[in-house]
Tab-separated table of C-alpha atoms and ligand atoms in Angstrom:
chain	number	residue	atom	x	y	z
I	11	MET	CA	123.832	297.205	203.178
I	12	ALA	CA	127.538	296.321	203.055
I	13	ASP	CA	128.636	292.574	203.273
I	14	LYS	CA	131.601	291.425	205.315
I	15	PRO	CA	134.621	290.232	203.416
I	16	HIS	CA	133.590	287.160	201.499
I	17	ASN	CA	134.375	283.757	202.848
I	18	ALA	CA	132.736	281.093	200.904
I	19	PHE	CA	133.424	278.441	203.524
I	20	ALA	CA	131.874	280.585	206.245
I	21	MET	CA	128.874	281.007	204.176
I	22	ALA	CA	128.744	277.322	203.436
I	23	GLN	CA	128.936	276.522	207.210
I	24	ALA	CA	126.361	279.128	207.963
I	25	GLN	CA	123.881	277.512	205.527
I	26	PHE	CA	124.581	274.142	207.052
I	27	ASP	CA	124.228	275.296	210.699
I	28	GLY	CA	120.709	276.836	209.805
I	29	VAL	CA	119.337	273.601	208.380
I	30	ALA	CA	121.056	271.488	211.149
I	31	GLU	CA	119.153	273.539	213.665
I	32	GLN	CA	115.921	273.007	211.665
I	33	LEU	CA	116.572	269.213	211.421
I	34	ASN	CA	117.586	269.092	215.106
I	35	LEU	CA	120.758	267.162	214.206
I	36	ASP	CA	122.906	266.061	217.173
I	37	GLN	CA	126.179	267.721	218.031
I	38	ALA	CA	128.534	264.947	216.736
I	39	THR	CA	126.636	264.909	213.401
I	40	ARG	CA	126.937	268.628	213.134
I	41	GLN	CA	130.608	268.739	213.999
I	42	LEU	CA	131.240	265.989	211.567
I	43	LEU	CA	129.563	267.676	208.553
I	44	ARG	CA	130.300	271.300	209.027
I	45	ASN	CA	134.085	270.544	208.417
I	46	PRO	CA	135.707	268.541	205.678
I	47	LEU	CA	137.050	264.999	206.708
I	48	ARG	CA	140.285	265.380	204.960
I	49	GLU	CA	142.265	268.127	203.320
I	50	TYR	CA	145.589	268.099	201.505
I	51	HIS	CA	147.602	271.274	200.834
I	52	PHE	CA	150.716	271.002	198.621
I	53	SER	CA	153.312	272.671	196.648
I	54	ILE	CA	153.733	272.008	192.911
I	55	PRO	CA	157.177	273.000	191.381
I	56	VAL	CA	156.837	273.669	187.664
I	57	ARG	CA	159.513	274.205	185.077
I	58	MET	CA	158.319	277.099	183.091
I	59	ASP	CA	159.002	277.806	179.443
I	60	ASP	CA	161.907	280.207	180.093
I	61	GLY	CA	163.799	277.793	182.024
I	62	SER	CA	162.786	279.264	185.617
I	63	VAL	CA	160.798	277.393	188.174
I	64	THR	CA	157.568	278.571	189.731
I	65	VAL	CA	155.989	276.918	192.892
I	66	PHE	CA	152.258	276.795	192.612
I	67	ARG	CA	150.004	276.165	195.573
I	68	GLY	CA	147.622	273.094	195.228
I	69	PHE	CA	144.691	271.673	197.277
I	70	ARG	CA	142.374	268.801	197.503
I	71	VAL	CA	139.775	268.915	200.033
I	72	GLN	CA	137.405	265.762	200.641
I	73	HIS	CA	134.396	266.943	202.549
I	74	ASN	CA	132.548	263.617	202.952
I	75	ASP	CA	132.617	260.130	201.351
I	76	ALA	CA	129.881	258.301	203.556
I	77	ARG	CA	127.659	257.893	200.187
I	78	GLY	CA	130.470	256.806	197.925
I	79	PRO	CA	133.841	257.810	196.536
I	80	ALA	CA	134.387	261.579	196.905
I	81	LYS	CA	133.659	263.635	193.682
I	82	GLY	CA	134.509	267.264	192.730
I	83	GLY	CA	136.261	269.526	190.199
I	84	ILE	CA	139.678	271.185	190.020
I	85	ARG	CA	139.732	274.841	189.656
I	86	PHE	CA	142.647	276.863	188.312
I	87	HIS	CA	142.201	280.514	189.515
I	88	PRO	CA	144.397	283.209	190.688
I	89	GLN	CA	142.297	284.055	193.643
I	90	GLU	CA	141.708	280.414	194.722
I	91	THR	CA	141.990	279.978	198.475
I	92	VAL	CA	141.518	276.833	200.575
I	93	ASP	CA	138.370	278.220	202.058
I	94	THR	CA	136.727	278.539	198.643
I	95	VAL	CA	137.820	274.793	198.058
I	96	ARG	CA	136.432	273.830	201.408
I	97	ALA	CA	133.013	275.466	200.491
I	98	LEU	CA	133.004	273.902	197.137
I	99	SER	CA	133.819	270.463	198.657
I	100	MET	CA	130.966	270.849	201.107
I	101	TRP	CA	128.443	271.820	198.335
I	102	MET	CA	129.543	268.822	196.220
I	103	THR	CA	128.510	266.470	199.128
I	104	TRP	CA	124.937	268.084	199.227
I	105	LYS	CA	124.836	268.212	195.444
I	106	CYS	CA	125.525	264.481	194.977
I	107	ALA	CA	123.007	263.710	197.712
I	108	VAL	CA	120.245	265.908	196.477
I	109	VAL	CA	120.307	264.170	193.179
I	110	ASP	CA	120.774	260.927	194.820
I	111	ILE	CA	123.875	259.615	193.224
I	112	PRO	CA	126.222	257.453	195.238
I	113	LEU	CA	129.081	259.683	195.571
I	114	GLY	CA	130.588	262.087	198.172
I	115	GLY	CA	131.932	265.524	197.966
I	116	SER	CA	135.453	266.879	197.387
I	117	LYS	CA	137.027	269.783	195.516
I	118	GLY	CA	140.510	270.685	194.373
I	119	GLY	CA	142.359	273.747	193.047
I	120	VAL	CA	145.639	275.424	191.936
I	121	VAL	CA	146.384	279.081	192.570
I	122	CYS	CA	147.307	280.045	189.098
I	123	ASP	CA	146.074	282.142	186.040
I	124	PRO	CA	145.958	279.901	182.889
I	125	HIS	CA	145.524	283.264	180.836
I	126	ASN	CA	149.232	283.708	181.617
I	127	LEU	CA	150.477	280.195	181.125
I	128	SER	CA	151.227	278.319	177.969
I	129	ALA	CA	149.693	274.947	177.145
I	130	ARG	CA	152.975	273.139	178.132
I	131	GLU	CA	153.091	274.904	181.437
I	132	GLN	CA	149.515	274.053	182.103
I	133	GLU	CA	150.299	270.412	181.374
I	134	ARG	CA	153.169	270.540	183.879
I	135	ILE	CA	150.819	271.915	186.519
I	136	CYS	CA	148.215	269.115	185.985
I	137	ARG	CA	150.926	266.392	186.028
I	138	GLY	CA	152.455	267.915	189.057
I	139	TRP	CA	149.112	268.238	190.854
I	140	VAL	CA	148.422	264.498	190.267
I	141	ARG	CA	152.093	263.502	191.433
I	142	GLN	CA	151.327	265.273	194.828
I	143	ILE	CA	147.951	263.814	195.497
I	144	SER	CA	147.981	260.289	193.571
I	145	ARG	CA	147.883	258.321	196.654
I	146	GLU	CA	144.752	259.925	198.134
I	147	VAL	CA	142.761	259.905	194.927
I	148	GLY	CA	141.476	257.212	192.520
I	149	PRO	CA	138.397	255.663	190.964
I	150	LEU	CA	137.315	254.149	194.279
I	151	VAL	CA	138.583	257.014	196.580
I	152	ASP	CA	138.022	260.481	195.021
I	153	VAL	CA	137.409	261.386	191.431
I	154	PRO	CA	138.220	264.774	189.982
I	155	ALA	CA	136.642	266.696	187.158
I	156	PRO	CA	136.913	270.085	185.522
I	157	ASP	CA	135.821	273.292	186.871
I	158	VAL	CA	136.550	276.944	186.379
I	159	MET	CA	139.448	277.413	183.690
I	160	THR	CA	140.096	273.611	183.395
I	161	ASN	CA	138.779	271.473	180.651
I	162	ALA	CA	138.968	268.030	178.883
I	163	GLN	CA	142.568	268.366	177.943
I	164	HIS	CA	143.662	269.160	181.570
I	165	MET	CA	141.585	265.915	182.641
I	166	LEU	CA	143.501	263.861	179.970
I	167	TRP	CA	146.961	265.039	181.200
I	168	MET	CA	146.021	264.307	184.740
I	169	LEU	CA	144.573	260.715	183.750
I	170	ASP	CA	147.815	260.076	181.790
I	171	GLU	CA	149.963	260.904	184.917
I	172	PHE	CA	147.713	258.906	187.311
I	173	GLU	CA	147.924	255.851	184.868
I	174	THR	CA	151.691	256.231	184.599
I	175	ILE	CA	152.131	256.368	188.316
I	176	HIS	CA	149.648	253.302	189.012
I	177	ARG	CA	150.536	251.312	185.928
I	178	GLY	CA	147.388	250.617	184.377
I	179	HIS	CA	144.305	252.026	182.766
I	180	PHE	CA	141.891	253.629	185.211
I	181	PRO	CA	139.499	255.878	183.022
I	182	GLY	CA	137.207	256.020	186.124
I	183	PHE	CA	139.842	258.012	187.968
I	184	ILE	CA	138.747	261.277	186.472
I	185	THR	CA	135.620	262.776	184.419
I	186	GLY	CA	135.169	265.474	181.920
I	187	LYS	CA	137.592	263.511	179.651
I	188	PRO	CA	137.492	264.148	175.899
I	189	VAL	CA	134.891	261.856	173.950
I	190	GLY	CA	136.759	258.932	172.446
I	191	MET	CA	139.312	258.989	175.446
I	192	GLY	CA	136.871	257.791	178.176
I	193	GLY	CA	134.669	260.991	178.142
I	194	SER	CA	130.942	260.784	177.986
I	195	LEU	CA	128.816	262.355	175.168
I	196	GLY	CA	126.673	265.039	176.773
I	197	ARG	CA	129.189	265.982	179.514
I	198	THR	CA	130.132	269.269	177.972
I	199	GLU	CA	126.608	270.552	177.839
I	200	ALA	CA	125.351	268.561	181.036
I	201	THR	CA	125.637	271.374	183.596
I	202	GLY	CA	124.084	274.194	181.376
I	203	PHE	CA	121.279	271.733	180.228
I	204	GLY	CA	120.651	270.510	183.665
I	205	VAL	CA	120.169	274.225	184.883
I	206	VAL	CA	117.472	274.586	182.168
I	207	PHE	CA	115.757	271.177	182.942
I	208	THR	CA	115.098	272.666	186.331
I	209	ILE	CA	114.104	276.243	185.026
I	210	ARG	CA	111.637	274.191	182.797
I	211	GLU	CA	110.059	272.630	185.887
I	212	ALA	CA	110.136	275.817	187.843
I	213	LEU	CA	108.297	277.730	185.084
I	214	LYS	CA	105.695	274.997	184.971
I	215	GLU	CA	105.073	275.506	188.638
I	216	LEU	CA	104.955	279.280	188.280
I	217	GLY	CA	102.556	278.934	185.444
I	218	LEU	CA	104.765	280.553	182.843
I	219	LYS	CA	105.521	279.378	179.377
I	220	PRO	CA	109.148	279.478	178.394
I	221	GLU	CA	108.542	281.120	175.174
I	222	ALA	CA	106.871	284.004	177.161
I	223	THR	CA	109.975	284.608	179.242
I	224	THR	CA	113.223	286.596	179.053
I	225	ALA	CA	116.607	285.900	180.972
I	226	SER	CA	119.670	287.709	181.805
I	227	VAL	CA	122.785	285.602	182.341
I	228	GLN	CA	125.993	286.304	184.219
I	229	GLY	CA	129.057	284.572	182.626
I	230	PHE	CA	129.691	283.263	179.167
I	231	GLY	CA	131.707	279.898	179.775
I	232	ASN	CA	130.662	276.340	179.788
I	233	VAL	CA	127.512	276.478	182.066
I	234	SER	CA	126.081	279.701	180.708
I	235	GLN	CA	126.616	278.957	176.908
I	236	TYR	CA	124.774	275.508	177.170
I	237	ALA	CA	122.029	276.904	179.399
I	238	ILE	CA	121.442	279.797	176.887
I	239	ARG	CA	121.451	277.212	173.997
I	240	LEU	CA	118.840	275.064	175.688
I	241	TYR	CA	116.725	277.802	177.157
I	242	GLN	CA	116.627	279.418	173.696
I	243	GLN	CA	115.484	275.999	172.066
I	244	LEU	CA	112.646	276.036	174.521
I	245	GLY	CA	111.780	279.523	173.055
I	246	GLY	CA	113.048	281.764	175.803
I	247	LYS	CA	114.894	285.004	175.001
I	248	VAL	CA	118.238	286.022	176.503
I	249	THR	CA	118.640	289.884	176.405
I	250	CYS	CA	121.960	290.169	178.252
I	251	VAL	CA	125.130	288.215	179.132
I	252	SER	CA	128.198	289.289	181.054
I	253	SER	CA	131.817	288.118	180.918
I	254	TRP	CA	135.268	288.820	182.469
I	255	ASP	CA	137.501	291.082	180.202
I	256	GLN	CA	141.176	289.876	180.916
I	257	ALA	CA	142.746	292.844	179.265
I	258	ASP	CA	140.723	295.366	181.306
I	259	GLN	CA	140.638	293.212	184.387
I	260	THR	CA	136.996	293.937	184.909
I	261	SER	CA	133.558	292.457	183.582
I	262	TYR	CA	131.092	293.943	180.886
I	263	SER	CA	127.468	293.237	180.262
I	264	PHE	CA	126.568	292.812	176.653
I	265	ARG	CA	122.897	293.685	176.000
I	266	LYS	CA	120.478	293.221	172.893
I	267	LYS	CA	117.003	293.817	173.730
I	268	SER	CA	115.770	291.958	170.722
I	269	GLY	CA	117.849	288.850	172.063
I	270	ILE	CA	121.329	287.880	171.871
I	271	ASP	CA	122.562	285.478	169.008
I	272	LEU	CA	124.463	282.752	170.855
I	273	ASP	CA	126.461	281.533	167.884
I	274	GLU	CA	127.424	285.228	166.921
I	275	LEU	CA	128.638	285.851	170.454
I	276	LEU	CA	130.607	282.454	170.513
I	277	GLY	CA	132.462	283.738	167.464
I	278	MET	CA	133.592	286.681	169.240
I	279	ALA	CA	134.711	284.871	172.723
I	280	ASP	CA	137.985	283.510	173.602
I	281	HIS	CA	138.655	280.123	175.205
I	282	PHE	CA	137.800	281.456	178.569
I	283	GLY	CA	134.340	282.857	177.502
I	284	GLY	CA	135.650	286.489	177.489
I	285	ILE	CA	133.694	288.517	174.816
I	286	ASP	CA	135.426	290.946	172.562
I	287	LYS	CA	134.013	294.452	173.214
I	288	ALA	CA	134.727	296.157	169.796
I	289	LYS	CA	133.325	293.086	167.824
I	290	ALA	CA	130.213	292.998	170.082
I	291	LYS	CA	129.600	296.747	169.607
I	292	ALA	CA	129.870	296.478	165.867
I	293	LYS	CA	127.287	293.740	165.965
I	294	GLY	CA	124.819	296.075	167.746
I	295	TYR	CA	125.316	295.113	171.484
I	296	GLU	CA	125.214	297.735	174.034
I	297	VAL	CA	128.482	297.303	176.226
I	298	LEU	CA	127.631	298.073	179.893
I	299	PRO	CA	129.189	297.737	183.202
I	300	GLY	CA	129.800	294.171	184.351
I	301	ASP	CA	127.307	294.367	187.171
I	302	ASP	CA	124.500	295.498	184.894
I	303	TRP	CA	123.230	291.993	184.055
I	304	ILE	CA	121.604	291.915	187.444
I	305	ALA	CA	119.424	294.993	186.760
I	306	GLU	CA	118.038	293.693	183.498
I	307	GLU	CA	114.113	293.767	183.138
I	308	VAL	CA	113.749	290.041	182.702
I	309	ASP	CA	111.865	287.180	184.142
I	310	ILE	CA	114.862	285.138	184.917
I	311	LEU	CA	118.313	285.601	186.262
I	312	ILE	CA	120.932	283.041	185.806
I	313	PRO	CA	124.336	283.746	187.588
I	314	ALA	CA	126.570	281.519	185.984
I	315	ALA	CA	130.048	282.858	186.591
I	316	LEU	CA	131.436	282.644	189.999
I	317	GLU	CA	130.466	282.796	193.753
I	318	ASN	CA	129.759	286.111	195.670
I	319	GLN	CA	128.022	287.853	192.704
I	320	ILE	CA	124.656	288.686	194.231
I	321	ARG	CA	125.412	290.587	197.380
I	322	GLY	CA	123.763	292.910	199.812
I	323	ASP	CA	125.248	295.928	197.878
I	324	ASN	CA	123.566	294.858	194.484
I	325	VAL	CA	120.615	292.793	195.381
I	326	GLY	CA	118.483	295.913	195.452
I	327	ARG	CA	119.118	296.316	191.707
I	328	ILE	CA	117.266	293.194	190.819
I	329	HIS	CA	114.238	294.252	188.747
I	330	GLN	CA	110.653	294.028	189.919
I	331	ARG	CA	109.820	291.713	187.036
I	332	VAL	CA	112.371	289.084	188.055
I	333	LYS	CA	110.393	285.948	189.083
I	334	LEU	CA	113.125	283.206	189.081
I	335	ILE	CA	116.861	282.884	189.791
I	336	ALA	CA	118.473	279.761	188.680
I	337	GLU	CA	121.897	279.557	190.069
I	338	GLY	CA	124.225	277.920	187.571
I	339	ALA	CA	127.424	278.988	189.491
I	340	ASN	CA	128.313	277.720	192.905
I	341	GLY	CA	127.598	280.157	195.710
I	342	PRO	CA	126.600	283.068	193.612
I	343	THR	CA	124.330	284.371	196.332
I	344	THR	CA	125.559	285.799	199.687
I	345	PRO	CA	123.341	285.220	202.913
I	346	GLU	CA	122.462	288.845	203.046
I	347	ALA	CA	121.223	288.922	199.503
I	348	ASP	CA	119.425	285.681	199.961
I	349	LYS	CA	117.332	287.052	202.786
I	350	VAL	CA	116.324	289.891	200.525
I	351	ILE	CA	115.426	287.670	197.790
I	352	GLN	CA	113.398	285.483	200.001
I	353	GLN	CA	111.517	288.525	201.294
I	354	ARG	CA	110.776	289.480	197.654
I	355	GLY	CA	109.391	286.158	197.046
I	356	ILE	CA	111.449	285.483	194.065
I	357	PHE	CA	111.622	281.706	193.381
I	358	VAL	CA	115.239	280.466	193.688
I	359	ILE	CA	116.666	277.191	192.140
I	360	PRO	CA	119.708	276.748	194.562
I	361	ASP	CA	123.053	276.129	193.077
I	362	PHE	CA	123.719	272.573	194.239
I	363	LEU	CA	120.469	271.525	192.742
I	364	ALA	CA	120.432	273.918	189.580
I	365	ASN	CA	124.049	272.878	188.501
I	366	ALA	CA	123.897	269.298	189.562
I	367	GLY	CA	123.810	268.209	186.005
I	368	GLY	CA	127.661	268.284	185.617
I	369	VAL	CA	128.136	265.851	188.347
I	370	THR	CA	125.328	263.759	187.585
I	371	CYS	CA	126.722	263.262	183.895
I	372	SER	CA	130.062	262.719	185.432
I	373	TYR	CA	128.723	259.878	187.423
I	374	PHE	CA	127.347	258.462	184.183
I	375	GLU	CA	130.862	259.007	182.544
I	376	GLN	CA	132.449	257.039	185.487
I	377	VAL	CA	129.971	254.189	185.044
I	378	GLN	CA	130.566	254.052	181.331
I	379	SER	CA	134.360	254.290	181.931
I	380	ASN	CA	134.172	251.438	184.501
I	381	MET	CA	132.184	249.255	181.947
I	382	ASN	CA	134.245	250.348	179.181
I	383	TYR	CA	130.919	250.796	177.275
I	384	TYR	CA	129.701	254.108	176.050
I	385	TRP	CA	126.146	255.351	175.497
I	386	GLU	CA	124.716	257.484	172.837
I	387	ARG	CA	124.183	261.240	173.519
I	388	ASP	CA	120.494	260.961	173.692
I	389	GLU	CA	120.783	258.245	176.127
I	390	VAL	CA	122.890	260.351	178.445
I	391	LEU	CA	120.874	263.392	178.089
I	392	GLY	CA	117.652	261.435	178.597
I	393	LYS	CA	119.016	259.783	181.881
I	394	LEU	CA	120.207	263.300	182.952
I	395	ASP	CA	116.796	264.882	182.386
I	396	ILE	CA	115.096	262.149	184.442
I	397	LYS	CA	117.469	262.593	187.250
I	398	MET	CA	117.355	266.280	187.226
I	399	THR	CA	113.671	266.541	187.061
I	400	ALA	CA	113.210	263.901	189.768
I	401	ALA	CA	115.569	265.768	192.059
I	402	TYR	CA	113.777	269.175	191.242
I	403	LEU	CA	110.276	267.605	191.944
I	404	ALA	CA	111.377	266.211	195.343
I	405	VAL	CA	112.814	269.545	196.392
I	406	SER	CA	109.756	271.641	195.348
I	407	ASP	CA	107.312	269.106	196.772
I	408	LEU	CA	109.107	269.422	200.147
I	409	ALA	CA	109.300	273.122	199.962
I	410	ARG	CA	105.553	273.390	199.150
I	411	LYS	CA	104.517	270.818	201.823
I	412	ARG	CA	106.758	272.252	204.623
I	413	LYS	CA	106.417	275.801	203.417
I	414	LEU	CA	110.289	275.968	203.160
I	415	TYR	CA	112.458	278.319	201.067
I	416	MET	CA	113.770	276.109	198.061
I	417	ARG	CA	117.355	276.333	199.291
I	418	ASP	CA	116.338	275.077	202.753
I	419	ALA	CA	114.260	272.274	201.321
I	420	ALA	CA	117.089	271.181	199.011
I	421	TYR	CA	119.494	271.176	202.112
I	422	VAL	CA	116.989	269.364	204.255
I	423	ILE	CA	116.849	266.481	201.584
I	424	ALA	CA	120.878	266.412	201.182
I	425	ILE	CA	121.662	266.808	204.724
I	426	ASN	CA	119.417	264.093	205.905
I	427	ARG	CA	120.726	261.647	203.217
I	428	VAL	CA	124.384	262.298	204.341
I	429	ALA	CA	123.638	262.251	208.000
I	430	GLN	CA	121.730	259.051	207.540
I	431	ALA	CA	124.766	257.444	205.505
I	432	CYS	CA	127.241	258.427	208.331
I	433	LYS	CA	124.874	256.963	211.012
I	434	GLU	CA	124.254	253.631	209.135
I	435	ARG	CA	128.093	253.272	208.873
I	436	GLY	CA	128.435	253.675	212.420
I	437	TRP	CA	130.473	256.817	212.306
I	438	ILE	CA	128.288	258.677	214.728
J	513	NAD	P1	134.120	278.914	182.741
J	513	NAD	O1	135.401	279.142	183.150
J	513	NAD	O2	133.831	277.988	181.596
J	513	NAD	O3	133.320	280.282	182.536
J	513	NAD	C1	133.156	281.288	183.567
J	513	NAD	C2	132.760	282.492	182.681
J	513	NAD	O4	132.369	283.531	183.705
J	513	NAD	C3	133.576	283.101	181.724
J	513	NAD	O5	132.619	283.525	180.728
J	513	NAD	C4	134.133	284.348	182.385
J	513	NAD	O6	134.436	285.435	181.410
J	513	NAD	C5	133.044	284.773	183.241
J	513	NAD	N1	133.313	285.547	184.465
J	513	NAD	C6	134.172	285.487	185.329
J	513	NAD	N2	134.317	286.300	186.311
J	513	NAD	C7	133.264	287.181	185.962
J	513	NAD	C8	132.613	288.268	186.556
J	513	NAD	N3	133.176	288.954	187.529
J	513	NAD	N4	131.539	288.854	185.854
J	513	NAD	C9	131.087	288.239	184.721
J	513	NAD	N5	131.619	287.131	184.192
J	513	NAD	C10	132.727	286.651	184.753
J	513	NAD	O7	133.302	278.371	184.104
J	513	NAD	P2	132.066	277.325	184.067
J	513	NAD	O8	132.511	275.823	183.997
J	513	NAD	O9	131.035	277.739	183.211
J	513	NAD	O10	131.461	277.580	185.552
J	513	NAD	C11	130.807	278.708	186.002
J	513	NAD	C12	130.344	278.525	187.470
J	513	NAD	O11	129.563	277.216	187.437
J	513	NAD	C13	131.397	278.215	188.557
J	513	NAD	O12	130.757	278.718	189.746
J	513	NAD	C14	131.495	276.628	188.549
J	513	NAD	O13	131.846	276.139	189.893
J	513	NAD	C15	130.091	276.237	188.430
J	513	NAD	N6	129.843	274.906	187.952
J	513	NAD	C16	130.485	274.450	186.773
J	513	NAD	C17	130.115	273.137	186.367
J	513	NAD	C18	130.789	272.659	185.289
J	513	NAD	O14	130.283	271.491	184.755
J	513	NAD	N7	131.544	273.346	184.217
J	513	NAD	C19	129.340	272.265	187.227
J	513	NAD	C20	128.852	272.847	188.258
J	513	NAD	C21	128.967	274.102	188.783
C-alpha cells in the first residue's frame, strides 16, 4: 500500500475532521479549529562566519489561544515546511487541552541544518528569529520552547534578544532555558519520562509487568534517551534503537538482543543523537537498516524521531508480538498505517497524549519563572507524573466506555475543551 506524498497538515486536518464529525461540531467551530488563527512567515538575514549573508526562512504559527497564551517549540530542520509547522501548532493545541493546562497551541521553525552551522551562526539565527517576531510573542501571548535540533542554549539566546528589545526581564517568554537561568529542573527529561508514565499506566491496563516487556525505539535524541532511561529503571529491556547518520544521510538501527546499554550508546553519540556505527559494532551491536527498528520482536514500539515514520509501506513489518505503540514523536503514524494498527488491535498511546510531558513541564517552568521561585526536581517530576497519569486515565476511561480508539478518545476530550473555550469567549 503506497501513501500519498506526506503532508503533516493535511493529516492533522483529516484527524480533526473525523472527530469533528463524531462530535457533530457546528460548521463555524470546524472552520475555526481546522486552520490556524494566525501565521507569520519571515526572512532572517544572517551574517555567516565567512562574511557572506544567508537568508533563512522562519515561521511562527499560532493555531489557537482560546484556553491561554499559545505555546509551542521551535524546530531547526532543513526539510521544515510551513505545513509541518501548521500541523505541529494544531497538535500543540490538542496536547495542552488533553493534559488540561491553561495554554493554547503554536509552533515555529527555521529552515536550516544546524549540522552545517557554527554556534555563532546558530546564535544569529536565534536572535534574527526573535527580531522578526518579537511583537507577536511574549509571556502573555505566545511562549516558544525547544524542539528538534534546538536546545537550552538556543532558548537563552532567544530570551536575551527578546529582553533586549523589550527592555526588562521576562523569563516567562520562553521555556526550556538552562537550569539556573530560568529553566526548570526536570524539563530535559520531562518528555521522555512522560512517555514512560503513560506506558506504565497502559501496561497495567494490558495486564503486563514492565519487567516482562521489551521495546524498540526510533530516534536517539532527547525524548528517546529519557524514555529509555525511565523504562529501563522500571525493569523493561530495550533491544533496538535507530538514529540518523549525518555522514551517510540515512538512518541505521542498532540492535543488541540482550538489551542495549544506554550510557554506552550515549558515549558514542553526537550532540544530535547520531550513533557512531564503527564504535557500536565494536561494542557488539548489530548495525541494521534504519527502518528495521519497526520489525523487532518486542512488546512495545516507541517512535521518537520525526513524523511520517510508520506508513502504509512499512506498517506490515510490525511484529505479531507488538502490543503497544507509544508515540514519543509528533505525528509518527500516517492515517493509512493507523487504520492497520487499529484493525490489528495494537494499543496506541497517541502522540499528543504520550509526549505531553514536555509542554506540561514547560508550563511548570513558566509558572516558576513568573514567580521567580524554583521547585526541586522531585517536586517537578512528581507534579508531572500526576498530570500525565490523570490525562492518560481520562482518555483510556473514555476509550473504554465509548469503545473508541485511543487516538479518537484523546481528540474528543481535547477538541471538546477547546471548542468550549471558543464558545464561552463568544468567538463562535
Ligand atoms: P532530537 O533532535 O533530540 O532527536 C531526534 C533523534 O531522531 C536523533 O537521535 C536523530 O538521530 C533521530 N532521527 C532523525 N531522523 C531519523 C530517522 N529517519 N530515523 C531514525 N532516527 C532519526 O529531537 P527530540 O526533541 O527528541 O524530538 C523527537 C520527536 O519528539 C519530534 O517529533 C519532536 O517534535 C517530538 N517532541 C519533542 C519534545 C521535546 O520536549 N523534546 C516534546 C514533544 C514532542
